[in-house]
């Protein structure tokens, strides 16, 4: 298959060569030399297609711009990398990237009032409405990454010295957003099951009020945390936060775009999602949604007036820095959206596949799962200290033996060399791949004489 | 040519269909049904190639994801849109986008200390060094757009109430960055030639000190402004700023990636560039560079410690929010970089072409150029009130007559309907296109009986 993959890339690149000739041609059409170049280009694509079909041919192109390998991780491997799974592009997103890669490609028909979210061609304005409905929130903006959502909200609500509630499992970007605004993170403890509970949030808010005399300016809690992939009771947490008059930001980096997220039902004041983590979009991309109550604050428009020219840019939003996610990333996000929306409805099946694989891994004696179990998400932390790590202890490649074995079976994305605690993500893998993956791990176990219980 | 362009896209898309089959296949290779799908896919590409070569065939694909037109502005038209010209992707960037579109595609080999700018495979760390050398600055980071550079610097240096020097031609994103930090913009007046002079900057700093009792926290001046495309004496301005101990940020959105920019020679403390505006990169992308003196402040690492877990994320930079431009945009920026670096050395030729076209436009009686003249840049503001607008006055399509005429000649990117003052950008057009463009405008003028002086 390696040959077919390589030849597919070569054919795509050879077509881009032809496209470049067309870009150089005058609107009146290619001149004779350009026509000749196109004919030669077509002949090259045809030759590549012959190889593609036959599964033959040695690589003719190995680098892009002289320094970049052709990345084929999603074609040549089953990728279980914890942060990459749900950011894999859809077919339509890849086509969109081809057509909209150029810089300001979204801005061809930008008209008054000159703001990205109001452009109707391509249908960016309608996409914003769709996204708001999808999250059941009132107002959304696209942003270059979830972290920009945290930053915008923290910058709006958090004043120097303000305490902000996060959890002991919070992502580092929440720390940075609070720090940037001059606030101080206050971590909620987790239960022994590594869950953030409403009671623990209430207790922390009480503690903070007692210690600092201030009510937290904001609570940011991960719907599903990055460390265990556990699903936390965010609706319960939102309720508690509101009892103390603390606005609640839902960090949906691992949920918006993978599982159903109903911001209103959860009671979130803000919902943040990640395009490149969970919405099948290129990085950086993301979404920030707010309720009608909070939107005017986080999406406030500029009030600055030039002292000399009296210029005002009244429609531009301060925290968004005006337009946000112009170009290829937004268009790819839009192209993926119909598939992304639909896949959240099949979340139960993703959870089933996750459990199928984890059960297969647990059948290898000595293996433990550190995440909640049965799994409710596709991101899982496992502990193979009692299984694969016992092999690593005496293997000349140490922990890399497992990477070697996986790689040899066309599996990528484990943390190379790690055989104790590590994370993986099965999101989006077909049943066929889930079974192959499960068998591969059991096969490796058996090869190194670990006991594998049969189902 | 329209057919050839359309068929090129269709062939690219049909290859992505094949790629999708390969993505669904197991690492052991396609199963019989998948092999069949690949064969059928190849046959479809071949049929499309026949049409491409012959210039025949009606469009088979008109939408991506059901809602997005196939954008062919760079293939079917000569694009003179003021902000798009230098953000057009290079051939290598388009290939890179194809291979690296998936979410976290840059992160396959992310190892300790887990920060984007230190990844060596793909060679992101080396690219950062190249970029620093290119700008002759000490430290650079990639960012999602120039505006994020302004924001990071303003957030670091500007305290509430601080005055910040900008010019009367400043871009609105500078206003927003200052406002976000709680500062107040103070605009430097322009000369009657629409130039920002060192003397005017000095006078403004004096005024501000007198009025507010404070020294400005920062001066941000556009190397080339977005309104006229005039080249300002930024070295002189930097010198003046430093005489008053005001740090100087060079806004190189229209210069970094198009003309030589030597940050050290200019005396900039910070240089900001735009990937999608001037570095042949997808949006959003950009660069923020600093001197060794300022880098530790704007790129300071986090000091926040979890109160419960004692977690620290010490290597992550607060203003950068950790990693910045992961994914496709960075890789495309890297793929374009060798060509971008090289093209800045041919800047004189770009200026020649700009003047050739503007001279051709000025030959149409009644036409004026509002930018400095002769042109020193490719972005130009023209005034056709005395020429094309006299036609619009009685034409049933009003100002759109010009758009119609241009569009009919395969020219796009003028501000639709505008026949008084408007902007255009000739960056990157070949001499062949420049001549075609010049003739097209003169031809339209002649058609409507405007006088055209012969050279």
PDB file of N, CA and C in Angstrom, chain B residues 296-354:
ATOM      1  N   UNK B 296      12.867  38.496  26.474  1.00  0.00           N
ATOM      2  CA  UNK B 296      12.490  37.893  27.756  1.00  0.00           C
ATOM      3  C   UNK B 296      11.189  38.449  28.320  1.00  0.00           C
ATOM      4  N   UNK B 297      10.823  39.655  27.930  1.00  0.00           N
ATOM      5  CA  UNK B 297       9.565  40.200  28.443  1.00  0.00           C
ATOM      6  C   UNK B 297       8.376  39.724  27.631  1.00  0.00           C
ATOM      7  N   UNK B 298       8.451  39.874  26.307  1.00  0.00           N
ATOM      8  CA  UNK B 298       7.267  39.511  25.506  1.00  0.00           C
ATOM      9  C   UNK B 298       7.113  37.982  25.413  1.00  0.00           C
ATOM     10  N   UNK B 299       8.226  37.286  25.509  1.00  0.00           N
ATOM     11  CA  UNK B 299       8.161  35.816  25.463  1.00  0.00           C
ATOM     12  C   UNK B 299       8.391  35.198  26.851  1.00  0.00           C
ATOM     13  N   UNK B 300       8.029  35.940  27.902  1.00  0.00           N
ATOM     14  CA  UNK B 300       8.221  35.418  29.264  1.00  0.00           C
ATOM     15  C   UNK B 300       7.452  34.107  29.441  1.00  0.00           C
ATOM     16  N   UNK B 301       8.025  33.224  30.213  1.00  0.00           N
ATOM     17  CA  UNK B 301       7.376  31.932  30.456  1.00  0.00           C
ATOM     18  C   UNK B 301       6.497  32.029  31.696  1.00  0.00           C
ATOM     19  N   UNK B 302       5.584  31.091  31.798  1.00  0.00           N
ATOM     20  CA  UNK B 302       4.583  31.139  32.859  1.00  0.00           C
ATOM     21  C   UNK B 302       5.200  30.994  34.255  1.00  0.00           C
ATOM     22  N   UNK B 303       4.636  31.733  35.165  1.00  0.00           N
ATOM     23  CA  UNK B 303       5.068  31.644  36.558  1.00  0.00           C
ATOM     24  C   UNK B 303       3.940  31.092  37.426  1.00  0.00           C
ATOM     25  N   UNK B 304       2.824  30.777  36.792  1.00  0.00           N
ATOM     26  CA  UNK B 304       1.650  30.326  37.559  1.00  0.00           C
ATOM     27  C   UNK B 304       1.896  28.919  38.108  1.00  0.00           C
ATOM     28  N   UNK B 305       1.479  28.719  39.358  1.00  0.00           N
ATOM     29  CA  UNK B 305       1.610  27.401  40.000  1.00  0.00           C
ATOM     30  C   UNK B 305       0.233  26.996  40.504  1.00  0.00           C
ATOM     31  N   UNK B 306      -0.159  25.772  40.208  1.00  0.00           N
ATOM     32  CA  UNK B 306      -1.440  25.277  40.710  1.00  0.00           C
ATOM     33  C   UNK B 306      -1.413  25.276  42.236  1.00  0.00           C
ATOM     34  N   UNK B 307      -2.423  25.869  42.858  1.00  0.00           N
ATOM     35  CA  UNK B 307      -2.380  25.982  44.325  1.00  0.00           C
ATOM     36  C   UNK B 307      -2.529  24.634  44.992  1.00  0.00           C
ATOM     37  N   UNK B 308      -3.159  23.693  44.309  1.00  0.00           N
ATOM     38  CA  UNK B 308      -3.408  22.383  44.903  1.00  0.00           C
ATOM     39  C   UNK B 308      -2.368  21.368  44.426  1.00  0.00           C
ATOM     40  N   UNK B 309      -2.201  21.289  43.108  1.00  0.00           N
ATOM     41  CA  UNK B 309      -1.321  20.253  42.544  1.00  0.00           C
ATOM     42  C   UNK B 309       0.138  20.698  42.489  1.00  0.00           C
ATOM     43  N   UNK B 310       0.372  22.010  42.678  1.00  0.00           N
ATOM     44  CA  UNK B 310       1.709  22.595  42.505  1.00  0.00           C
ATOM     45  C   UNK B 310       2.214  22.423  41.069  1.00  0.00           C
ATOM     46  N   UNK B 311       1.307  22.194  40.134  1.00  0.00           N
ATOM     47  CA  UNK B 311       1.722  22.055  38.732  1.00  0.00           C
ATOM     48  C   UNK B 311       2.304  23.365  38.220  1.00  0.00           C
ATOM     49  N   UNK B 312       3.336  23.251  37.394  1.00  0.00           N
ATOM     50  CA  UNK B 312       3.940  24.390  36.714  1.00  0.00           C
ATOM     51  C   UNK B 312       4.126  24.001  35.259  1.00  0.00           C
ATOM     52  N   UNK B 313       4.008  24.942  34.378  1.00  0.00           N
ATOM     53  CA  UNK B 313       4.214  24.665  32.950  1.00  0.00           C
ATOM     54  C   UNK B 313       5.288  25.608  32.443  1.00  0.00           C
ATOM     55  N   UNK B 314       6.400  25.613  33.135  1.00  0.00           N
ATOM     56  CA  UNK B 314       7.436  26.636  33.015  1.00  0.00           C
ATOM     57  C   UNK B 314       7.938  26.997  31.641  1.00  0.00           C
ATOM     58  N   UNK B 315       7.893  26.101  30.683  1.00  0.00           N
ATOM     59  CA  UNK B 315       8.454  26.411  29.377  1.00  0.00           C
ATOM     60  C   UNK B 315       7.451  27.160  28.474  1.00  0.00           C
ATOM     61  N   UNK B 316       6.216  27.154  28.882  1.00  0.00           N
ATOM     62  CA  UNK B 316       5.165  27.762  28.052  1.00  0.00           C
ATOM     63  C   UNK B 316       5.160  29.283  28.214  1.00  0.00           C
ATOM     64  N   UNK B 317       5.036  29.959  27.093  1.00  0.00           N
ATOM     65  CA  UNK B 317       5.090  31.426  27.104  1.00  0.00           C
ATOM     66  C   UNK B 317       3.691  32.021  27.236  1.00  0.00           C
ATOM     67  N   UNK B 318       3.543  32.932  28.180  1.00  0.00           N
ATOM     68  CA  UNK B 318       2.220  33.459  28.528  1.00  0.00           C
ATOM     69  C   UNK B 318       1.546  34.153  27.345  1.00  0.00           C
ATOM     70  N   UNK B 319       2.250  35.092  26.735  1.00  0.00           N
ATOM     71  CA  UNK B 319       1.617  35.857  25.653  1.00  0.00           C
ATOM     72  C   UNK B 319       1.352  34.997  24.424  1.00  0.00           C
ATOM     73  N   UNK B 320       2.171  33.966  24.242  1.00  0.00           N
ATOM     74  CA  UNK B 320       1.989  33.065  23.097  1.00  0.00           C
ATOM     75  C   UNK B 320       0.907  32.026  23.383  1.00  0.00           C
ATOM     76  N   UNK B 321       0.453  31.941  24.648  1.00  0.00           N
ATOM     77  CA  UNK B 321      -0.497  30.909  25.069  1.00  0.00           C
ATOM     78  C   UNK B 321       0.065  29.513  24.790  1.00  0.00           C
ATOM     79  N   UNK B 322       1.345  29.356  25.026  1.00  0.00           N
ATOM     80  CA  UNK B 322       1.982  28.058  24.773  1.00  0.00           C
ATOM     81  C   UNK B 322       2.336  27.932  23.312  1.00  0.00           C
ATOM     82  N   UNK B 323       1.879  26.868  22.688  1.00  0.00           N
ATOM     83  CA  UNK B 323       2.148  26.700  21.262  1.00  0.00           C
ATOM     84  C   UNK B 323       1.239  27.638  20.467  1.00  0.00           C
ATOM     85  N   UNK B 324       1.683  28.035  19.306  1.00  0.00           N
ATOM     86  CA  UNK B 324       0.978  29.093  18.599  1.00  0.00           C
ATOM     87  C   UNK B 324       0.352  28.632  17.283  1.00  0.00           C
ATOM     88  N   UNK B 325       1.190  28.476  16.291  1.00  0.00           N
ATOM     89  CA  UNK B 325       0.673  28.230  14.948  1.00  0.00           C
ATOM     90  C   UNK B 325       0.922  26.778  14.543  1.00  0.00           C
ATOM     91  N   UNK B 326       0.330  25.865  15.314  1.00  0.00           N
ATOM     92  CA  UNK B 326       0.483  24.454  14.990  1.00  0.00           C
ATOM     93  C   UNK B 326      -0.194  24.190  13.646  1.00  0.00           C
ATOM     94  N   UNK B 327       0.268  23.140  12.954  1.00  0.00           N
ATOM     95  CA  UNK B 327      -0.499  22.644  11.829  1.00  0.00           C
ATOM     96  C   UNK B 327      -0.197  23.231  10.470  1.00  0.00           C
ATOM     97  N   UNK B 328      -1.206  23.134   9.624  1.00  0.00           N
ATOM     98  CA  UNK B 328      -1.086  23.409   8.198  1.00  0.00           C
ATOM     99  C   UNK B 328      -0.507  24.784   7.892  1.00  0.00           C
ATOM    100  N   UNK B 329      -0.932  25.781   8.638  1.00  0.00           N
ATOM    101  CA  UNK B 329      -0.513  27.141   8.295  1.00  0.00           C
ATOM    102  C   UNK B 329       0.987  27.323   8.472  1.00  0.00           C
ATOM    103  N   UNK B 330       1.504  26.797   9.556  1.00  0.00           N
ATOM    104  CA  UNK B 330       2.941  26.906   9.777  1.00  0.00           C
ATOM    105  C   UNK B 330       3.711  26.149   8.697  1.00  0.00           C
ATOM    106  N   UNK B 331       3.256  24.958   8.379  1.00  0.00           N
ATOM    107  CA  UNK B 331       3.972  24.153   7.388  1.00  0.00           C
ATOM    108  C   UNK B 331       3.937  24.828   6.015  1.00  0.00           C
ATOM    109  N   UNK B 332       2.812  25.414   5.682  1.00  0.00           N
ATOM    110  CA  UNK B 332       2.723  26.124   4.396  1.00  0.00           C
ATOM    111  C   UNK B 332       3.639  27.349   4.402  1.00  0.00           C
ATOM    112  N   UNK B 333       3.703  28.007   5.539  1.00  0.00           N
ATOM    113  CA  UNK B 333       4.594  29.163   5.692  1.00  0.00           C
ATOM    114  C   UNK B 333       6.052  28.726   5.489  1.00  0.00           C
ATOM    115  N   UNK B 334       6.391  27.589   6.063  1.00  0.00           N
ATOM    116  CA  UNK B 334       7.744  27.048   5.905  1.00  0.00           C
ATOM    117  C   UNK B 334       8.014  26.662   4.457  1.00  0.00           C
ATOM    118  N   UNK B 335       7.011  26.085   3.812  1.00  0.00           N
ATOM    119  CA  UNK B 335       7.187  25.651   2.425  1.00  0.00           C
ATOM    120  C   UNK B 335       7.353  26.847   1.494  1.00  0.00           C
ATOM    121  N   UNK B 336       6.682  27.939   1.808  1.00  0.00           N
ATOM    122  CA  UNK B 336       6.816  29.148   0.987  1.00  0.00           C
ATOM    123  C   UNK B 336       8.105  29.900   1.281  1.00  0.00           C
ATOM    124  N   UNK B 337       8.678  29.689   2.442  1.00  0.00           N
ATOM    125  CA  UNK B 337       9.748  30.571   2.905  1.00  0.00           C
ATOM    126  C   UNK B 337      10.938  30.703   1.945  1.00  0.00           C
ATOM    127  N   UNK B 338      11.459  29.608   1.397  1.00  0.00           N
ATOM    128  CA  UNK B 338      12.601  29.799   0.482  1.00  0.00           C
ATOM    129  C   UNK B 338      12.255  30.739  -0.673  1.00  0.00           C
ATOM    130  N   UNK B 339      11.058  30.597  -1.228  1.00  0.00           N
ATOM    131  CA  UNK B 339      10.649  31.474  -2.329  1.00  0.00           C
ATOM    132  C   UNK B 339      10.396  32.895  -1.839  1.00  0.00           C
ATOM    133  N   UNK B 340       9.854  33.006  -0.652  1.00  0.00           N
ATOM    134  CA  UNK B 340       9.567  34.330  -0.082  1.00  0.00           C
ATOM    135  C   UNK B 340      10.869  35.087   0.186  1.00  0.00           C
ATOM    136  N   UNK B 341      11.812  34.389   0.781  1.00  0.00           N
ATOM    137  CA  UNK B 341      13.104  35.018   1.067  1.00  0.00           C
ATOM    138  C   UNK B 341      13.744  35.513  -0.224  1.00  0.00           C
ATOM    139  N   UNK B 342      13.670  34.675  -1.237  1.00  0.00           N
ATOM    140  CA  UNK B 342      14.294  35.000  -2.504  1.00  0.00           C
ATOM    141  C   UNK B 342      13.582  36.165  -3.199  1.00  0.00           C
ATOM    142  N   UNK B 343      12.257  36.200  -3.080  1.00  0.00           N
ATOM    143  CA  UNK B 343      11.532  37.260  -3.802  1.00  0.00           C
ATOM    144  C   UNK B 343      11.794  38.641  -3.224  1.00  0.00           C
ATOM    145  N   UNK B 344      12.108  38.708  -1.931  1.00  0.00           N
ATOM    146  CA  UNK B 344      12.394  40.027  -1.354  1.00  0.00           C
ATOM    147  C   UNK B 344      13.638  40.638  -2.003  1.00  0.00           C
ATOM    148  N   UNK B 345      14.515  39.766  -2.535  1.00  0.00           N
ATOM    149  CA  UNK B 345      15.720  40.260  -3.199  1.00  0.00           C
ATOM    150  C   UNK B 345      15.401  40.844  -4.574  1.00  0.00           C
ATOM    151  N   UNK B 346      14.220  40.493  -5.086  1.00  0.00           N
ATOM    152  CA  UNK B 346      13.807  41.027  -6.390  1.00  0.00           C
ATOM    153  C   UNK B 346      12.773  42.152  -6.222  1.00  0.00           C
ATOM    154  N   UNK B 347      12.791  42.791  -5.093  1.00  0.00           N
ATOM    155  CA  UNK B 347      11.811  43.838  -4.798  1.00  0.00           C
ATOM    156  C   UNK B 347      11.850  44.986  -5.799  1.00  0.00           C
ATOM    157  N   UNK B 348      13.057  45.357  -6.228  1.00  0.00           N
ATOM    158  CA  UNK B 348      13.173  46.461  -7.189  1.00  0.00           C
ATOM    159  C   UNK B 348      12.335  46.204  -8.433  1.00  0.00           C
ATOM    160  N   UNK B 349      12.332  44.966  -8.860  1.00  0.00           N
ATOM    161  CA  UNK B 349      11.570  44.592 -10.051  1.00  0.00           C
ATOM    162  C   UNK B 349      10.064  44.728  -9.786  1.00  0.00           C
ATOM    163  N   UNK B 350       9.652  44.370  -8.582  1.00  0.00           N
ATOM    164  CA  UNK B 350       8.232  44.531  -8.225  1.00  0.00           C
ATOM    165  C   UNK B 350       7.842  46.007  -8.269  1.00  0.00           C
ATOM    166  N   UNK B 351       8.732  46.862  -7.797  1.00  0.00           N
ATOM    167  CA  UNK B 351       8.465  48.304  -7.800  1.00  0.00           C
ATOM    168  C   UNK B 351       8.408  48.824  -9.232  1.00  0.00           C
ATOM    169  N   UNK B 352       9.298  48.323 -10.074  1.00  0.00           N
ATOM    170  CA  UNK B 352       9.270  48.712 -11.495  1.00  0.00           C
ATOM    171  C   UNK B 352       7.933  48.354 -12.134  1.00  0.00           C
ATOM    172  N   UNK B 353       7.472  47.145 -11.860  1.00  0.00           N
ATOM    173  CA  UNK B 353       6.202  46.704 -12.440  1.00  0.00           C
ATOM    174  C   UNK B 353       5.049  47.554 -11.904  1.00  0.00           C
ATOM    175  N   UNK B 354       5.117  47.858 -10.623  1.00  0.00           N
ATOM    176  CA  UNK B 354       4.085  48.703 -10.009  1.00  0.00           C
ATOM    177  C   UNK B 354       4.035  50.056 -10.723  1.00  0.00           C
TER     178      UNK B 354
END
